[in-house]
Each structure stands twice: as C-alpha cells, then as structure tokens.
Short mmCIF file of C-alpha atoms in Angstrom, two decimals:
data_model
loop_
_atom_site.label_atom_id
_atom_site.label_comp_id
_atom_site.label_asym_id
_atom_site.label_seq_id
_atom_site.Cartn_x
_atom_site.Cartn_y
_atom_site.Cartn_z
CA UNK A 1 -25.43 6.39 4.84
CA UNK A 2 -23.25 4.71 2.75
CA UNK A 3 -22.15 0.70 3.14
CA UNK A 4 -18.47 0.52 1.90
CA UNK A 5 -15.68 -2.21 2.05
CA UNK A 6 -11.94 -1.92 2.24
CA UNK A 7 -9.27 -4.45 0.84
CA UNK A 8 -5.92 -4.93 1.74
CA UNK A 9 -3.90 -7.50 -0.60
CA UNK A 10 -1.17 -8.82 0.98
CA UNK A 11 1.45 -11.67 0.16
CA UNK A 12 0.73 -13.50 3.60
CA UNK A 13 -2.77 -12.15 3.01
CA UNK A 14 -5.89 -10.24 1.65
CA UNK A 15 -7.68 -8.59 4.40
CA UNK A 16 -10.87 -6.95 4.54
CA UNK A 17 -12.96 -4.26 6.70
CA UNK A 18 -16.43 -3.49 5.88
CA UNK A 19 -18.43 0.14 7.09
CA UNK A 20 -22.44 0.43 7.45
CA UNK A 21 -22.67 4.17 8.23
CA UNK A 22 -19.21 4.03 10.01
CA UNK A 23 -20.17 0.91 12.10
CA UNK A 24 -17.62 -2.05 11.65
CA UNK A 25 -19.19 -4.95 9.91
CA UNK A 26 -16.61 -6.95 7.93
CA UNK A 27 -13.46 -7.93 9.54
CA UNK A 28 -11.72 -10.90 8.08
CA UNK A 29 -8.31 -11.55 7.22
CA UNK A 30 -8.09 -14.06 4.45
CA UNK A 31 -4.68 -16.58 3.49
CA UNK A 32 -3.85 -14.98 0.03
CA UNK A 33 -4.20 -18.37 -1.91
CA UNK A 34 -7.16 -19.31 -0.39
CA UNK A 35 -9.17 -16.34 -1.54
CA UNK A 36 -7.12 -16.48 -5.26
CA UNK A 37 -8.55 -20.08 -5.15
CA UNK A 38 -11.95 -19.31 -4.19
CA UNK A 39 -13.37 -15.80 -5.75
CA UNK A 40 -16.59 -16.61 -5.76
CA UNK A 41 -16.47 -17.41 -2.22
CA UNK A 42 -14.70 -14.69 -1.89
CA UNK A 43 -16.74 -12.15 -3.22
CA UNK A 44 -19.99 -13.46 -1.06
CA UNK A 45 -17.91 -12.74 1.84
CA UNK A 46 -18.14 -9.30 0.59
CA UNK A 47 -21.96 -9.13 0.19
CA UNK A 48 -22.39 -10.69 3.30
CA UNK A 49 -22.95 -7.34 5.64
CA UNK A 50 -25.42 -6.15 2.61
CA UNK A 51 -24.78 -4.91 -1.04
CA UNK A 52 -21.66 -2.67 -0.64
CA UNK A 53 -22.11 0.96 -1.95
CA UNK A 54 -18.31 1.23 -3.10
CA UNK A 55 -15.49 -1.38 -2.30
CA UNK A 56 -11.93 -0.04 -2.71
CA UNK A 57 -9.42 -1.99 -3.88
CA UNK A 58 -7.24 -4.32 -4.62
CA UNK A 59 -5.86 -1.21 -5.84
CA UNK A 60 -2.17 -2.36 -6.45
CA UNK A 61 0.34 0.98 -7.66
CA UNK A 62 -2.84 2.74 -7.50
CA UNK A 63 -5.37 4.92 -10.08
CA UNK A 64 -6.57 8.24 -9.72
CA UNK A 65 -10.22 6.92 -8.32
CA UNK A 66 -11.34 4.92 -11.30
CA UNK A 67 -14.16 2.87 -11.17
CA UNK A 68 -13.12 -0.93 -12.17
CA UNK A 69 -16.22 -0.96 -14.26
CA UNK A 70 -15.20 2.01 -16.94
CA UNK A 71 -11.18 1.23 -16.06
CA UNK A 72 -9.47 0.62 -19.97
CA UNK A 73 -6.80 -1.89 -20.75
CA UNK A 74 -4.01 0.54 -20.17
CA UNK A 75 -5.51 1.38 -16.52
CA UNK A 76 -5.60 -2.54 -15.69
CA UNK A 77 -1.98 -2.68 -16.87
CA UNK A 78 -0.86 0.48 -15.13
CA UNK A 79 -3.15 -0.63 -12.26
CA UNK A 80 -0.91 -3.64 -11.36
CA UNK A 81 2.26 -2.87 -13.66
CA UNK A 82 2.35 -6.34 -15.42
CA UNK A 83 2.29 -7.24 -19.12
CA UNK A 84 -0.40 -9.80 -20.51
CA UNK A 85 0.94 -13.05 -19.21
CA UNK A 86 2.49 -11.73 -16.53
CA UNK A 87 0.28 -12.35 -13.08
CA UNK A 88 2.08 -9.54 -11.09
CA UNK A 89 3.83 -9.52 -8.02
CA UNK A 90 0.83 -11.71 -6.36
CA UNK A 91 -0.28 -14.56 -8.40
CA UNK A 92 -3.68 -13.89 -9.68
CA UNK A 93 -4.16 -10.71 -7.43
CA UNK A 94 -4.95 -8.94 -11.05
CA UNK A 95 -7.45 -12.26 -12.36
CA UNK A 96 -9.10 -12.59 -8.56
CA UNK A 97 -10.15 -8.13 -9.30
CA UNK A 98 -11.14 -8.47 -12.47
CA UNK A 99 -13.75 -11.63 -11.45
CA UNK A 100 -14.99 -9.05 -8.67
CA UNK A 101 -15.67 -6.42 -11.01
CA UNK A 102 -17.24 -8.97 -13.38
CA UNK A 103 -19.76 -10.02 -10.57
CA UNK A 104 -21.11 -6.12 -10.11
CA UNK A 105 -19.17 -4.82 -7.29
CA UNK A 106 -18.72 -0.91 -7.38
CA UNK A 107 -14.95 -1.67 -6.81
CA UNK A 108 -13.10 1.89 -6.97
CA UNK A 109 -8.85 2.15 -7.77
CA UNK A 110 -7.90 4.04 -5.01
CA UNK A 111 -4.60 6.56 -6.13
CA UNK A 112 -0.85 5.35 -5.03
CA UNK A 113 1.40 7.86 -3.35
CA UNK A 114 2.85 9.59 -6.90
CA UNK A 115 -0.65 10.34 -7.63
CA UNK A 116 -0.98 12.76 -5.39
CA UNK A 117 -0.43 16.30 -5.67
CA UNK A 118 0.89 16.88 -2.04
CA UNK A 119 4.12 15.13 -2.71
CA UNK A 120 6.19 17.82 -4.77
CA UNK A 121 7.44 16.62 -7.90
CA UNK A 122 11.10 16.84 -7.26
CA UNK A 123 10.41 13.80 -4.98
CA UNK A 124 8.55 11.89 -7.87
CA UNK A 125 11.24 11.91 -10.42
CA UNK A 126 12.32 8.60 -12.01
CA UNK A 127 9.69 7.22 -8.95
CA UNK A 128 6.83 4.67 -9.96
CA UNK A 129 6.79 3.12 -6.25
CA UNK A 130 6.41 5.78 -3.79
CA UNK A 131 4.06 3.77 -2.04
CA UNK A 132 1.26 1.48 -2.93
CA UNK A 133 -2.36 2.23 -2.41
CA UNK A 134 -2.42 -0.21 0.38
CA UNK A 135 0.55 2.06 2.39
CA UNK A 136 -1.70 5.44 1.59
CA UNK A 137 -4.74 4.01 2.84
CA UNK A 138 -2.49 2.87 6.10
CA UNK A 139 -1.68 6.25 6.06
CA UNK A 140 -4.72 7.33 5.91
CA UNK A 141 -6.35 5.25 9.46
CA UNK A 142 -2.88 7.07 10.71
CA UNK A 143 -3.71 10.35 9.79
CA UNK A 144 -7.31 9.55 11.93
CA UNK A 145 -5.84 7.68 14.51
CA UNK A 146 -3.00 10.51 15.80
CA UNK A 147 -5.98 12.73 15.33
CA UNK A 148 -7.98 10.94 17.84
CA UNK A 149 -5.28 10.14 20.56
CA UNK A 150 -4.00 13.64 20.67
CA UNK A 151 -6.99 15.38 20.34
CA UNK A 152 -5.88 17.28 17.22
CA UNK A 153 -7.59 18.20 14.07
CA UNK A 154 -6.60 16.10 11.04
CA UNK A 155 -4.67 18.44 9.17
CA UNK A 156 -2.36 18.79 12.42
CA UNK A 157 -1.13 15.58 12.42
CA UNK A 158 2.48 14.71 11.71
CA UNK A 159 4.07 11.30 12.04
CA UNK A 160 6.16 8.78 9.68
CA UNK A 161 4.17 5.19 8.90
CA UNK A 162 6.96 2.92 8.63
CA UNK A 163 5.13 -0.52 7.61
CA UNK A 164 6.67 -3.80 7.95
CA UNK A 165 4.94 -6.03 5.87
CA UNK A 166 4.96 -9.73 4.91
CA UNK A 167 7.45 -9.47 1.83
CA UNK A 168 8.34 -5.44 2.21
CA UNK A 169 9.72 -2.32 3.84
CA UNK A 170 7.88 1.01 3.10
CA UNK A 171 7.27 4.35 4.99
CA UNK A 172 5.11 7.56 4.12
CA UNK A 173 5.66 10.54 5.62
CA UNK A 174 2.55 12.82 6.68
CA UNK A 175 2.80 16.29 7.52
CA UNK A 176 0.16 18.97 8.16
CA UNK A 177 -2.44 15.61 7.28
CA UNK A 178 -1.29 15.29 3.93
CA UNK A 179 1.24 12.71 2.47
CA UNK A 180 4.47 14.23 1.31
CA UNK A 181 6.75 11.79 0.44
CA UNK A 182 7.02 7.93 0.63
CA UNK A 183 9.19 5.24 0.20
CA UNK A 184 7.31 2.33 -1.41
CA UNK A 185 8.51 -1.85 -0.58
CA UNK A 186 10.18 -1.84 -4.00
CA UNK A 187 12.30 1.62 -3.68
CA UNK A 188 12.88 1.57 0.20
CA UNK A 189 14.68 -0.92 2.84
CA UNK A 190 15.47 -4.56 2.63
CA UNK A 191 12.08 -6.17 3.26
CA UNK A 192 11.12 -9.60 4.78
CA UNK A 193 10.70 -11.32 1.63
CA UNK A 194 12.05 -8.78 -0.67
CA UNK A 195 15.34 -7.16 -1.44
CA UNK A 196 13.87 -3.51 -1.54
CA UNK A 197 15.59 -1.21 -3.71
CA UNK A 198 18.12 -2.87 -6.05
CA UNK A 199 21.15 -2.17 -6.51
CA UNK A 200 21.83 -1.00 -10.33
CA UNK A 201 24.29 -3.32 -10.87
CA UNK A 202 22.45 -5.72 -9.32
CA UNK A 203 19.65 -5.16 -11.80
CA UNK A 204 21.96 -5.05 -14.54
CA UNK A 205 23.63 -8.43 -13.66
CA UNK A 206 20.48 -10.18 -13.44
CA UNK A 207 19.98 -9.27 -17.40
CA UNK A 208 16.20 -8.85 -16.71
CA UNK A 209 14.22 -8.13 -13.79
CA UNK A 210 11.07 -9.63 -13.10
CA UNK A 211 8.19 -9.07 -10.96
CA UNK A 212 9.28 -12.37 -9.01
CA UNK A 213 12.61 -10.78 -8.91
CA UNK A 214 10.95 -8.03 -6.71
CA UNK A 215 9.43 -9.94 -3.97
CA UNK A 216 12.73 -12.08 -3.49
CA UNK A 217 15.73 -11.03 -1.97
CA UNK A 218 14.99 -10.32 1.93
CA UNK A 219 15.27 -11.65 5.25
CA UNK A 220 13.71 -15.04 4.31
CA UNK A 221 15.66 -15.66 1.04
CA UNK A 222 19.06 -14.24 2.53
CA UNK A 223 18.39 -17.24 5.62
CA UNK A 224 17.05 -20.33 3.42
CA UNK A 225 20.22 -19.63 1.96
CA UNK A 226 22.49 -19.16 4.78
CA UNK A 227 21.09 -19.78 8.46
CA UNK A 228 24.77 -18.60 9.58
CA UNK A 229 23.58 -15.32 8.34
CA UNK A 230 20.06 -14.78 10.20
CA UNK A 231 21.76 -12.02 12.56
CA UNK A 232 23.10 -10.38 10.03
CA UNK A 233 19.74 -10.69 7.96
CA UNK A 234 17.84 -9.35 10.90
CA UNK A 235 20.01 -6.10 11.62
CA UNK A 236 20.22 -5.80 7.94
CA UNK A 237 16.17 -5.14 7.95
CA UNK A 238 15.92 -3.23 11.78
CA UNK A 239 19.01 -0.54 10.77
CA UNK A 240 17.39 -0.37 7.20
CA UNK A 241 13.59 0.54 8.87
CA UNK A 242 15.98 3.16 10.97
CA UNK A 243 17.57 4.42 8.14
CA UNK A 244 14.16 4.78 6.14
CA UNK A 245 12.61 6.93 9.28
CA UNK A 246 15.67 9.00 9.05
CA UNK A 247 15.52 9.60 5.21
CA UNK A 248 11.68 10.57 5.59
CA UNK A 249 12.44 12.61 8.38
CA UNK A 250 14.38 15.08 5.85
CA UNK A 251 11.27 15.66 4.42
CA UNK A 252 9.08 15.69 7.72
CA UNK A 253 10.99 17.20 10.56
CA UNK A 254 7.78 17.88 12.86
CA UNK A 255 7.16 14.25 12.63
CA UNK A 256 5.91 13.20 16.43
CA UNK A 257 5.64 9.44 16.04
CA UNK A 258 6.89 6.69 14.07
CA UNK A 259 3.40 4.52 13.33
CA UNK A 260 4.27 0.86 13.01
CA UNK A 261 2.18 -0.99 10.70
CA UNK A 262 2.57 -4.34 8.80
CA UNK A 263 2.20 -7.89 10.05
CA UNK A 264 5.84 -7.57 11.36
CA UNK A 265 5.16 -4.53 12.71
CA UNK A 266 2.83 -5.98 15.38
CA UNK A 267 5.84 -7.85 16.38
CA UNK A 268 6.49 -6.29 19.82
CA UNK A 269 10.57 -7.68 19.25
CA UNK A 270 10.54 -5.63 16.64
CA UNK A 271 9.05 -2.68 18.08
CA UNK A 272 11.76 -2.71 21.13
CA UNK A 273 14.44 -3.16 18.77
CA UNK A 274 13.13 -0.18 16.50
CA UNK A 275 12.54 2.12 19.41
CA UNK A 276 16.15 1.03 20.82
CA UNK A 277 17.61 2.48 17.62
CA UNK A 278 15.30 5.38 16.75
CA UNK A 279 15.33 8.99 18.94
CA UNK A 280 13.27 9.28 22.04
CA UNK A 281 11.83 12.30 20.65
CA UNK A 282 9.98 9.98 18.00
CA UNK A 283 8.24 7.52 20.20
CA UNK A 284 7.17 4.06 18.21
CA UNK A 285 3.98 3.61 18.09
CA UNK A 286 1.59 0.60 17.07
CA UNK A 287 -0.88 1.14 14.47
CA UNK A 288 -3.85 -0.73 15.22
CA UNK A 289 -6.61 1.08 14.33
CA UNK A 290 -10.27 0.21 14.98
CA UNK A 291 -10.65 -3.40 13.63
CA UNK A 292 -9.70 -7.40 15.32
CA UNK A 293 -8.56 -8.52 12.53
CA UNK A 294 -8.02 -6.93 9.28
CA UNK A 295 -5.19 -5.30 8.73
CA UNK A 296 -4.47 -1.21 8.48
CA UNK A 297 -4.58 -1.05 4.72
CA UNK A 298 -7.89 -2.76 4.44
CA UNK A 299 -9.20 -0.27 7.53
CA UNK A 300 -7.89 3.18 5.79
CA UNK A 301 -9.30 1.72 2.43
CA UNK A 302 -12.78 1.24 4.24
CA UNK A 303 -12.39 5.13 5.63
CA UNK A 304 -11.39 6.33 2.41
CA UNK A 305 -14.24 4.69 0.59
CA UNK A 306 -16.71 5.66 3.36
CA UNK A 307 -15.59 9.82 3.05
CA UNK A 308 -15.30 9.31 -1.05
CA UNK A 309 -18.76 8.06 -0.57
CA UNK A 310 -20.19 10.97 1.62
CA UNK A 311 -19.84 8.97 4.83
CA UNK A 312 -18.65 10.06 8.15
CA UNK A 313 -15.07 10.66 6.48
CA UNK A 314 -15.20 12.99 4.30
CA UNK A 315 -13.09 15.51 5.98
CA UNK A 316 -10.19 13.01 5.61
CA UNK A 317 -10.52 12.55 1.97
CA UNK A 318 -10.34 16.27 1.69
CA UNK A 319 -7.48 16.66 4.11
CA UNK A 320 -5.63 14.16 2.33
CA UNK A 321 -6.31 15.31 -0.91
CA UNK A 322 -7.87 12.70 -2.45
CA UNK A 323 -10.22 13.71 -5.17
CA UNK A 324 -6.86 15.94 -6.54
CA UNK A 325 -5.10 12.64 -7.50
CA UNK A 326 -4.10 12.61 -11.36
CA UNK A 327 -1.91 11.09 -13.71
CA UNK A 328 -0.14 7.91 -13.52
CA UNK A 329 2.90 5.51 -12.31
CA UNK A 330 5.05 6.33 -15.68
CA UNK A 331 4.73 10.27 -15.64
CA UNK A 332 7.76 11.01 -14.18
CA UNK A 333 10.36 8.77 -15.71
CA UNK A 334 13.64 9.61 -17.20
CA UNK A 335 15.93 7.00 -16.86
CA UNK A 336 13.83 4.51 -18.83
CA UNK A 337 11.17 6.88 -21.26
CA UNK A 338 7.52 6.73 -20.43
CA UNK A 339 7.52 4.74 -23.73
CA UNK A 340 9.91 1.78 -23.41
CA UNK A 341 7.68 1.65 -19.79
CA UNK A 342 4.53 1.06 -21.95
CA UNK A 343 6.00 -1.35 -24.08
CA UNK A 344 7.27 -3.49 -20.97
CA UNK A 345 3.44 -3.46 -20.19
CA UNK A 346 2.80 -4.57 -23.45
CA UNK A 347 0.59 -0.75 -24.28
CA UNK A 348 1.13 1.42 -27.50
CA UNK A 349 3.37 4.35 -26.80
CA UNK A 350 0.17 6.74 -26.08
CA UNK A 351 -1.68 4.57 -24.27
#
C-alpha cells in the first residue's frame, strides 16, 4: 500500500503529514524560514518514515496533477504565478520545490479550485484565485471528516470551509462532495496579513501590484499602523469571514456546517465571535482532522495523494473529481488577455 506525504506551505508555516497504508507517520509543522533555510534538512524529514511513493505539494495556484519531474517552464511559472526574479508570495517557496524535486522525490502538483470541472464556468470568469491547492486539499479532509461524524457517504456531504489562515481569508463551498465554488485569500475577505480582494482603484493607484502587495494589507498591517484602529481591524476581518459564508452560501444553500480551518481558525475567540454572527442553522465547526500537528492542508494533501496513489482514498479522489482537473490559472481571463498574463510571467504568448 502506498507511502505518501502531504505539504501544506504556509506564511507562518510549512506543515507536513505523512501516510504508510493510511497509518499517520509524519506530523510536523515546520517555521516557514526555517525549512526555506534548511532544504536539505528538510527534505530528510521527508524520507524519514521511508521513501515516499508520491508527495503532494507545495502545490501553490495549483496544476492539473503534474509530476514536478516532467513539469515545463511555463507549469513552474503558472505553478506559483511569479516571473523569473520574482520569489512569489513566500520567499523561496518556488527555489525550496524545485531543490525537492532535484533530490528524487515523486512530488505531484495537486490542481487549484479553477481546475476543476465541478465549479461551472460562469463562476471562473476573470478568476485565477478561486482557491489554492492548499484550501482544496482542506476541503478535501472536510469532505472526509463530515462524512465520518454524520455517518454519510462522501458525495452527501455539504458544508462551507471558511479558512482563516496566517496572512488570508478564503472559503470553498462543497456540495453533493464536490467543490463548487471558492473564494481564494487573494479574491475573498480582508485577511490577517493580507488585504484580500483589492479594490480597483486601489490597484490602479498603486501603479503596479506586486506579489508583496498581496500578502500586505490586513489585520496586522492596518494595526502596526494604527493601534487606535485594532477594533475596527478585527470586526473588519470577523463581518468579512460572515459575509464570505453568506456569498458561498448563494451557491451552496444545503450547506450544514461552516468548517473552520486555518491557524486563526483554531482560535476558539474567533470561533464564538463567528458563530455569534453566523445562523444557528449553520453550526461552526472546527476542522481538525486526524493529525497533532500539521495543519488541514498538509492532511487533505496526504489523503489526496494516498487515493491518487490507489490507497485507502480513492473514493474521495473520485468524488471530488480529481483526475478531471484540466487547464490552467489564465484560461478564463478577460479583463487582462491570457497573453499580457503570460508576459507578466515572463512566458511567450502560447506558452
């Protein structure tokens, strides 16, 4: 049976969950700049249960399940949507995956939320960040856990993942099993660290936006700023959360919970405030999965890559719909052309 790891790659930090024939063996959770600054160290961490089968991730805005090894230029660009000489959103996230894949781990691209063919494409227009890998494969130890405390098949399962991470805001909505419709950290709520989505004008004061841009903005920059404004900061980022669940619940009205994920989302203030403002008929719930310490990215990522790997799980990589993922991040785009996108990444117009 196969031997499979999951990563989660955070701001705070880069988590990871290991599976030997379903059986937890990994479960570490990692400061970011300590593993960027240690990747050999970090990548005998991930030997260290035995040679891993298949390793998803760091998967970033997601690929429809490439292999890191046969991945082209274009996919490592699309992959983590920066431009050479760019590092990304996360510092050396993109160097720290390519070293992995350069030391012989299987590591497999998991999809992002527009990949998949469950969310219509009315709801992917002029979209790139629908949700990150990282949120689907939350989704995806959702989808199993709601299965498991109700006592319901996976494709029953109906709930809203609203995750509250270190630097953003993001929610996926999951009806019937599948996903549907998301709201990544970059197009959804004022995050902790981040602004969420801009405002246009916003965007087009700033003259250029930058991937630091992105992950600046939130709670934490609005208070370094201002501590006068920490109340408003905070009920800024609890009604936005609300509003999110509200906005996904348009597209998922048998929704029965609102999972909580996210390293703020383990904050049990947080939870009574959210469940203060959200309907009693949508109970809050904590998603905390199967693991100590890893986080619930790095734990759906280790399901996914145990089903995709003819494991225990494969009847949630077919429920989710998985193996149908296709395309990329730029398909969809209007208001800047699919080509002035590839030129930002620094790609030829076909790439």
């Amino acid at each position: 049976m196969p031997r499979v790891v999951g990563i989660d790659p955070g701001t705070v930090t880069i988590d990871v969950c290991g599976l030997d024939d379903g059986r937890l063996t990994l479960d570490r959770s990692w400061p970011t700049a300590e593993a960027l600054a240690d990747p050999d160290g970090f990548a005998q961490y991930l030997r260290s249960a035995g040679e891993p089968d298949l390793l998803a991730g760091p998967s970033g805005y997601g690929l429809p399940l490439v292999r890191a090894s046969t991945a082209t230029e274009a996919e490592w660009r699309l992959v983590f949507l920066a431009a050479p000489g760019e590092e990304g959103g996360i510092g050396g996230l993109r160097r720290l995956t390519r070293l992995l894949a350069e030391r012989g781990l299987p590591l497999l691209f998991l999809p992002g939320v527009v990949h998949l063919d469950t969310v219509p494409v009315h709801r992917k227009l002029n979209r790139v960040d629908l949700g990150t890998a990282d949120k689907l494969a939350a989704a995806a130890l959702g989808v199993v856990d709601q299965a498991r405390r109700q006592a319901c098949p996976l494709d029953a399962t109906a709930f809203i993942l609203l995750e509250l991470g270190g630097a953003f805001t993001a929610g996926i909505a999951v009806e019937g099993g599948r996903v549907i419709d998301g709201l990544g950290g970059t197009n959804g709520p004022i995050g902790w660290r981040a602004a969420g989505a801009l405002d246009g004008e916003v965007a087009f004061l700033a003259g250029e936006v930058s991937k630091a841009m992105l992950f600046q903005g939130g709670v934490s920059t609005i208070v370094d700023a201002n501590q006068a404004l920490r109340p408003a900061a905070l009920e800024a980022y609890v009604e936005g959360a609300v509003k999110a669940v509200a906005s996904l619940g348009v597209s998922t009205p048998t929704a029965r919970e609102v999972l909580l994920s996210g390293r703020h989302g383990a904050d049990s203030a947080m939870q009574k405030a959210l469940s203060r403002r959200l309907p009693a008929s949508t109970p809050v719930v904590p998603l905390t999965g199967f693991a100590r310490a890893a986080k619930q990215g790095a734990q759906g990522a280790a399901l996914l890559a145990d089903g995709w790997a003819g494991g225990q799980h494969r009847a949630l990589v077919e429920t989710l719909g998985i193996r149908r993922a296709s395309g990329t991040v730029l398909d969809h785009l209007f208001a800047v052309s699919p080509a002035r996108a590839r030129w930002r990444l620094g790609l030829p117009p076909d790439a």
